[in-house]
Coordinates of C-alpha atoms and ligand atoms in Angstrom, one line a residue:
X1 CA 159.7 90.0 107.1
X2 CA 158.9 92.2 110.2
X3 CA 157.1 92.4 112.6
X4 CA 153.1 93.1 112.4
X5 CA 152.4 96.7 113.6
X6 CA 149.0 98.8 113.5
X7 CA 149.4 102.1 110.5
X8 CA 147.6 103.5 108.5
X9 CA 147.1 102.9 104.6
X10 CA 149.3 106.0 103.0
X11 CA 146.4 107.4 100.7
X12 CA 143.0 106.9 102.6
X13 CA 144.7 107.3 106.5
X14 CA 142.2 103.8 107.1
X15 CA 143.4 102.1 109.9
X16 CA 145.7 99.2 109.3
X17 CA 145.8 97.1 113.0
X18 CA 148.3 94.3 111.1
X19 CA 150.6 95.9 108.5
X20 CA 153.5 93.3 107.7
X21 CA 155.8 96.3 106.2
X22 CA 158.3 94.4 104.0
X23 CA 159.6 98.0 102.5
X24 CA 156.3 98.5 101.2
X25 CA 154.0 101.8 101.7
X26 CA 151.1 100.9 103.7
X27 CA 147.6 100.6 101.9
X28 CA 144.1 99.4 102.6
X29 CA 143.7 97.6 99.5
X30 CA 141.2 99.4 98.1
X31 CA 141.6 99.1 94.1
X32 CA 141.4 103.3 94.1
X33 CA 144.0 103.4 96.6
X34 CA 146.2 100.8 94.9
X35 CA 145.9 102.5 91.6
X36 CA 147.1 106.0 92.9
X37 CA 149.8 104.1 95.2
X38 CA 150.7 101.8 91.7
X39 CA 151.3 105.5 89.9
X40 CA 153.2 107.2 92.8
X41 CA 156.8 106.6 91.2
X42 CA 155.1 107.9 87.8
X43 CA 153.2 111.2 88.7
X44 CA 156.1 112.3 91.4
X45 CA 155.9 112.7 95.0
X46 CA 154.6 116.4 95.3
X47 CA 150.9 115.6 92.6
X48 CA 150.8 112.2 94.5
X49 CA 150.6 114.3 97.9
X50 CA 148.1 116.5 96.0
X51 CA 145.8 113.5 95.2
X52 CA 146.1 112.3 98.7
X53 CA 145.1 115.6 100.4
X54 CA 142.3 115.9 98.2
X55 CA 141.2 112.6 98.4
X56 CA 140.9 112.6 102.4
X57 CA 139.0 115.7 101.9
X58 CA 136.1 114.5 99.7
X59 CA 136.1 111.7 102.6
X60 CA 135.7 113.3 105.3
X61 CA 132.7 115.1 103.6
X62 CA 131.1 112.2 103.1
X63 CA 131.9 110.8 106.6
X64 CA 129.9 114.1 107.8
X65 CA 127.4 114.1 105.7
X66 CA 126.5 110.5 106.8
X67 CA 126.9 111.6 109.9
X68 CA 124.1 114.6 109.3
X69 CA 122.0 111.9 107.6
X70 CA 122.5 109.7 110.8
X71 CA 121.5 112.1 113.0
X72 CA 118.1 113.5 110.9
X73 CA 117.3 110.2 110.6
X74 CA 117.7 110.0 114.2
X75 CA 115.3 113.5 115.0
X76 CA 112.9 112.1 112.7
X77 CA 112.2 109.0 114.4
X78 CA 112.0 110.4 117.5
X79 CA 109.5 113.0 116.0
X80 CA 107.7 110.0 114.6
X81 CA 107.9 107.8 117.8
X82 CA 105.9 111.2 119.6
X83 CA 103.6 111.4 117.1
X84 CA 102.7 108.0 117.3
X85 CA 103.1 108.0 121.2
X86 CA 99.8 110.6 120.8
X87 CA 98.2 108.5 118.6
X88 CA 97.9 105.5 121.2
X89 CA 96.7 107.9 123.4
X90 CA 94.3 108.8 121.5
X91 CA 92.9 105.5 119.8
X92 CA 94.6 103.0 121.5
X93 CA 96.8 99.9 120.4
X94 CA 97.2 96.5 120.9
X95 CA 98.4 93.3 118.7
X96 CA 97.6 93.1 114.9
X97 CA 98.4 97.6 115.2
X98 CA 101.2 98.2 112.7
X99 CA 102.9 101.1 112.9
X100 CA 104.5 102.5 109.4
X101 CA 106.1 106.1 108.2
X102 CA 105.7 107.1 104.5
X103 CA 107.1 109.0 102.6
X104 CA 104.3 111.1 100.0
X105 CA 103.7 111.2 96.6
X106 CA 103.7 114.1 93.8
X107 CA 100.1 115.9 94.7
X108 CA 100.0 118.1 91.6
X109 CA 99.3 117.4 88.1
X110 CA 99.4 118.7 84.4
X111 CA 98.9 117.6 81.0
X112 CA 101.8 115.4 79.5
X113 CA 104.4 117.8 78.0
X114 CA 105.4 117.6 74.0
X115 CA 109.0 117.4 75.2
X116 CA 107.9 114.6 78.0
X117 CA 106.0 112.5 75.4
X118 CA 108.7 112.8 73.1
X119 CA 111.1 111.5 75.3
X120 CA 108.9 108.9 76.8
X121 CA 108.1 107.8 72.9
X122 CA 112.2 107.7 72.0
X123 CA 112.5 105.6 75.2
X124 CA 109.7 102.8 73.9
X125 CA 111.2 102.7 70.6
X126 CA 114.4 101.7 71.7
X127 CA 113.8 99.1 74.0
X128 CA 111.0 98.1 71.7
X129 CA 114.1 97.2 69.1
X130 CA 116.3 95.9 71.1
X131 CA 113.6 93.1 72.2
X132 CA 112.6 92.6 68.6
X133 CA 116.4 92.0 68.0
X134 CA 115.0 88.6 69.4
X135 CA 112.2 86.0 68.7
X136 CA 109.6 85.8 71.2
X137 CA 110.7 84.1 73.9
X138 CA 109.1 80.9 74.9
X139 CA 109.8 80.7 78.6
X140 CA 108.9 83.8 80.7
X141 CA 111.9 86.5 81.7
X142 CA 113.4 85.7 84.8
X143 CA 111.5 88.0 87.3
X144 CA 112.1 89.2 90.9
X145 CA 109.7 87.4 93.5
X146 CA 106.1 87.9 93.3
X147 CA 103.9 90.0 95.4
X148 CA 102.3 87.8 97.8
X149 CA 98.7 87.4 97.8
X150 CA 97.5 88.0 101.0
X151 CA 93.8 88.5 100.7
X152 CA 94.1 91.8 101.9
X153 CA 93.3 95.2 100.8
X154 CA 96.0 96.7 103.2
X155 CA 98.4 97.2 100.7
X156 CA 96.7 99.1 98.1
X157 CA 95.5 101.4 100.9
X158 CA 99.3 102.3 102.4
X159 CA 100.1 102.7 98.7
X160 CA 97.2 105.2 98.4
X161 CA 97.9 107.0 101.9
X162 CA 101.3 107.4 100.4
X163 CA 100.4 108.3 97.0
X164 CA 102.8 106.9 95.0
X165 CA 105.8 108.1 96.6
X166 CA 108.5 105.6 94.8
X167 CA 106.7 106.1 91.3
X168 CA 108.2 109.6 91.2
X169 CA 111.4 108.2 89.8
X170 CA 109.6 106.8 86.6
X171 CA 110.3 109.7 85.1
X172 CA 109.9 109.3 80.9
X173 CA 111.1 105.6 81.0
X174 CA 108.5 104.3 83.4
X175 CA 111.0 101.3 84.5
X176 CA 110.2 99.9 81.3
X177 CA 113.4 97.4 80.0
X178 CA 113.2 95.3 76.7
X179 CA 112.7 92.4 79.3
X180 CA 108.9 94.2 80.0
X181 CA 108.9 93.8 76.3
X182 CA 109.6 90.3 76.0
X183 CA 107.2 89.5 78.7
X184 CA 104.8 91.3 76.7
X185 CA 105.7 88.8 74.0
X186 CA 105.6 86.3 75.6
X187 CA 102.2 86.6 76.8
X188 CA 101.4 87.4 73.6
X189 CA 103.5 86.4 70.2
X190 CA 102.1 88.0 68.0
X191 CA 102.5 91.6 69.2
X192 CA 104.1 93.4 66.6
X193 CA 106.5 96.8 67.8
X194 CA 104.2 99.8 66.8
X195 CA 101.5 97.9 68.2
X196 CA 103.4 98.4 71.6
X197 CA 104.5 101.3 71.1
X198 CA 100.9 102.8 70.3
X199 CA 99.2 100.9 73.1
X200 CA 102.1 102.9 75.7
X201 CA 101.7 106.3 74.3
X202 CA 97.9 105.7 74.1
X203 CA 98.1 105.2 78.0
X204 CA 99.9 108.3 78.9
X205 CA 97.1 110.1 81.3
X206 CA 95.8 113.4 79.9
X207 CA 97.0 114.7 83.7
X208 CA 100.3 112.7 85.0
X209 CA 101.8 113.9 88.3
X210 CA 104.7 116.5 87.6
X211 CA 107.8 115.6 88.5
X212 CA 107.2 112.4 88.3
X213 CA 106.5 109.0 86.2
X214 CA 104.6 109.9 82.9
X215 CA 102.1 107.4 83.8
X216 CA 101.4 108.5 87.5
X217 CA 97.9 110.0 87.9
X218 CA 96.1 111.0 91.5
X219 CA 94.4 107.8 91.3
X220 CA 97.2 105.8 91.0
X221 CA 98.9 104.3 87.4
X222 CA 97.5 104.6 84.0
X223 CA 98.8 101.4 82.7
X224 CA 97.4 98.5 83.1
X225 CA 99.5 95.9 85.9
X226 CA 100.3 93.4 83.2
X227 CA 101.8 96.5 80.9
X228 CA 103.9 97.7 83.8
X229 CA 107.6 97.2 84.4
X230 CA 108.6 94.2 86.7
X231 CA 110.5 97.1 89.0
X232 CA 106.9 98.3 89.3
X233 CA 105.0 95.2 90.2
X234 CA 107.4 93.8 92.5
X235 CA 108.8 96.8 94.1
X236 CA 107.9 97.2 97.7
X237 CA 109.3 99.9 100.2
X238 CA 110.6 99.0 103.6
X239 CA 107.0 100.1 105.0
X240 CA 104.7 97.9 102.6
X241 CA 107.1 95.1 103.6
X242 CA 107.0 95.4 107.2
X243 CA 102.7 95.2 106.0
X244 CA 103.3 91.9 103.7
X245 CA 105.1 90.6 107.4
X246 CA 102.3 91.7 109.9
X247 CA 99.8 90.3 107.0
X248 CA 101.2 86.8 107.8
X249 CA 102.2 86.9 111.4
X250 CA 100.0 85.7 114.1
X251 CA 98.1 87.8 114.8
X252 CA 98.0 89.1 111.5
X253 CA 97.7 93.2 111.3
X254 CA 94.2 94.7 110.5
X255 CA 95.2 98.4 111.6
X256 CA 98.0 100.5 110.0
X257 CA 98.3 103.7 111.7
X258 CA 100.5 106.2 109.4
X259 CA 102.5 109.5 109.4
X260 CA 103.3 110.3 105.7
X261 CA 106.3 112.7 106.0
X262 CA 106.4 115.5 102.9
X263 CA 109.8 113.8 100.6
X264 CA 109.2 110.9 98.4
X265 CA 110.8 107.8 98.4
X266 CA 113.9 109.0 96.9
X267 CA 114.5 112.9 98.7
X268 CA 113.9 111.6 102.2
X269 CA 117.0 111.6 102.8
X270 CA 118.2 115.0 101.5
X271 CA 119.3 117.2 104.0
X272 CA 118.0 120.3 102.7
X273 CA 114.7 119.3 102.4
X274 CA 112.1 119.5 104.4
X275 CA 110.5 115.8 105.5
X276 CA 108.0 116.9 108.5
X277 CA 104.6 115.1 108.6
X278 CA 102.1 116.4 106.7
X279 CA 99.4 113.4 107.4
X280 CA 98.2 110.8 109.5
X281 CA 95.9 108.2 108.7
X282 CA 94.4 105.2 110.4
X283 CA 93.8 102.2 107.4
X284 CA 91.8 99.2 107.8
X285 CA 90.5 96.6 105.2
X286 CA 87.1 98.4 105.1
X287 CA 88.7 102.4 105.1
X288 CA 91.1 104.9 105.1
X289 CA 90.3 107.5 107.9
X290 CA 92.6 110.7 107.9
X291 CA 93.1 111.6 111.2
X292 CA 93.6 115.1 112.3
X293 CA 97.0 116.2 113.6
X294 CA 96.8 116.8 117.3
X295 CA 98.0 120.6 118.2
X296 CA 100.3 120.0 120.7
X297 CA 103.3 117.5 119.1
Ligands
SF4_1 S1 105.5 101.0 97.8 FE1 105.9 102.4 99.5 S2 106.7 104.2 98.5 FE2 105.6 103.0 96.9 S3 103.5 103.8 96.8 FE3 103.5 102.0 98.2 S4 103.8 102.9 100.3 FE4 104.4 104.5 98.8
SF4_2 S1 104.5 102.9 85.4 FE1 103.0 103.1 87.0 S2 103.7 102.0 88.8 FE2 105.5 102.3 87.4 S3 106.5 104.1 88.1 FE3 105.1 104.7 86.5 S4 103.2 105.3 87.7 FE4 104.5 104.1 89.1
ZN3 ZN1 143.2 103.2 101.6

């Protein structure tokens, strides 16, 4: 054996601080980098080169792209960290003052599409089968954790200063799994499939947020909470549970001041598009007060 020298692995150039040569080419031991490295003898020396070129290409676009991420992410907070900055100034802070940046929810609506109802209809009457592939179940799905029940009304205002900016990834399948079907069913036995089926597409809003769940309205979800997903009664964004934190700390928060920045839950990241702030709002159990954006940040 020889000695342990620092290289690099032969397909991904990762750094290698103790390779143990042995006669063998130097890799990382990432399974992709095995695998080309495993058919180097089979696809020939010049096509393995190829791969290898083109492989430390599509990384090092992604390397700069995270680094472009990194550094918007970077310019937004500082932006944000302004913005709030003017906001003490102008209405002071103290202890139980939570801070939070949102991202916004779809603003405009129309009616439900055929195409969007049919699609949303195909989706219930599949995963209505496959639950009814299965008797009722007579101990409740395993679930993530609940929301916690804080006594607060907090949360439901962030989520309304937001708008619903995670429920735009609904899309036509609402989050809805043949597990939300089986909770159903639990819940209730003796539901019978078109039963569920017709209670869903009964629900589907006359107005639903384009672009966005078929069940997202201005004024928040057309289904009722016990019909929704799991995903969508458990979710909670990084913001709402910073709130669920504040709500039991000592002192617990009774102010949320908010920017809502213009991407949803899911874009905010994407460089081309635009994620300024477009609101600020000052919640408290008793109201939401929009607050008007100071000229000169
Ligand atoms: S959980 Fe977060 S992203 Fe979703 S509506 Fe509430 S505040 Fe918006
Ligand atoms: S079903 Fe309701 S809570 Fe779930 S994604 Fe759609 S609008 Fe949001
Ligand atoms: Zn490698």
């Amino acid at each position: 054996m020889g000695p342990l020298t620092p290289t690099q692995c032969i397909v991904c150039d990762k750094s290698l601080p103790l390779w143990q040569s042995a006669g063998m080419a130097p890799c990382c031991g990432d399974p992709a980098c095995k695998l080309l490295l495993a058919q180097r003898g089979q696809m020939g020396e010049f096509l393995f080169q190829h791969q290898v070129a083109q492989g430390r290409a599509r990384a090092r676009e992604r390397a700069e792209e995270a680094r472009a991420v990194a550094a918007r992410a970077a310019a937004e907070a500082a932006e944000s960290e302004r913005a709030f900055e003017a906001l003490r100034a102008q209405r002071g802070t103290g202890p139980g003052v939570l801070e939070a940046v949102l991202p916004s929810g779809p603003r405009r609506t129309r009616p439900v599409s055929a195409r969007r109802r049919a699609a949303y209809e195909a989706h219930l009457r599949a995963i209505v089968a496959e639950a009814f592939t299965e008797p009722p179940p007579d101990a409740p799905p395993p679930a993530p954790p609940a929301t916690p029940e804080l006594g607060s009304r907090l949360p439901e205002r962030l989520c309304t200063a937001c708008g619903g900016g995670c429920c735009t990834a609904g899309k036509e399948h609402a989050y809805l799994i043949p597990a939300s079907i089986q909770r159903l069913r639990f819940q209730d036995p003796s539901l019978q499939p078109e039963q569920i089926v017709q209670f869903y597409l009964r629900h589907i809003p006359a107005q639903a947020c384009v672009n966005s769940c078929v069940n997202q309205t201005r004024q928040g979800c057309a289904l009722p909470r016990e019909w929704r997903s799991d995903t969508c009664n458990t979710w909670a964004c990084k913001p709402l549970q910073a709130l669920y934190a504040g709500l039991q700390a000592e002192p617990p928060v009774h102010t949320v001041r908010v920017l809502r920045r213009r991407q949803d839950q899911w874009t905010q990241t994407l460089l081309q598009a635009d994620n300024g702030i477009v609101a600020r709002a000052e919640l408290r159990e008793d109201a939401l007060l929009n607050l008007r954006i100071p000229r000169d940040d």
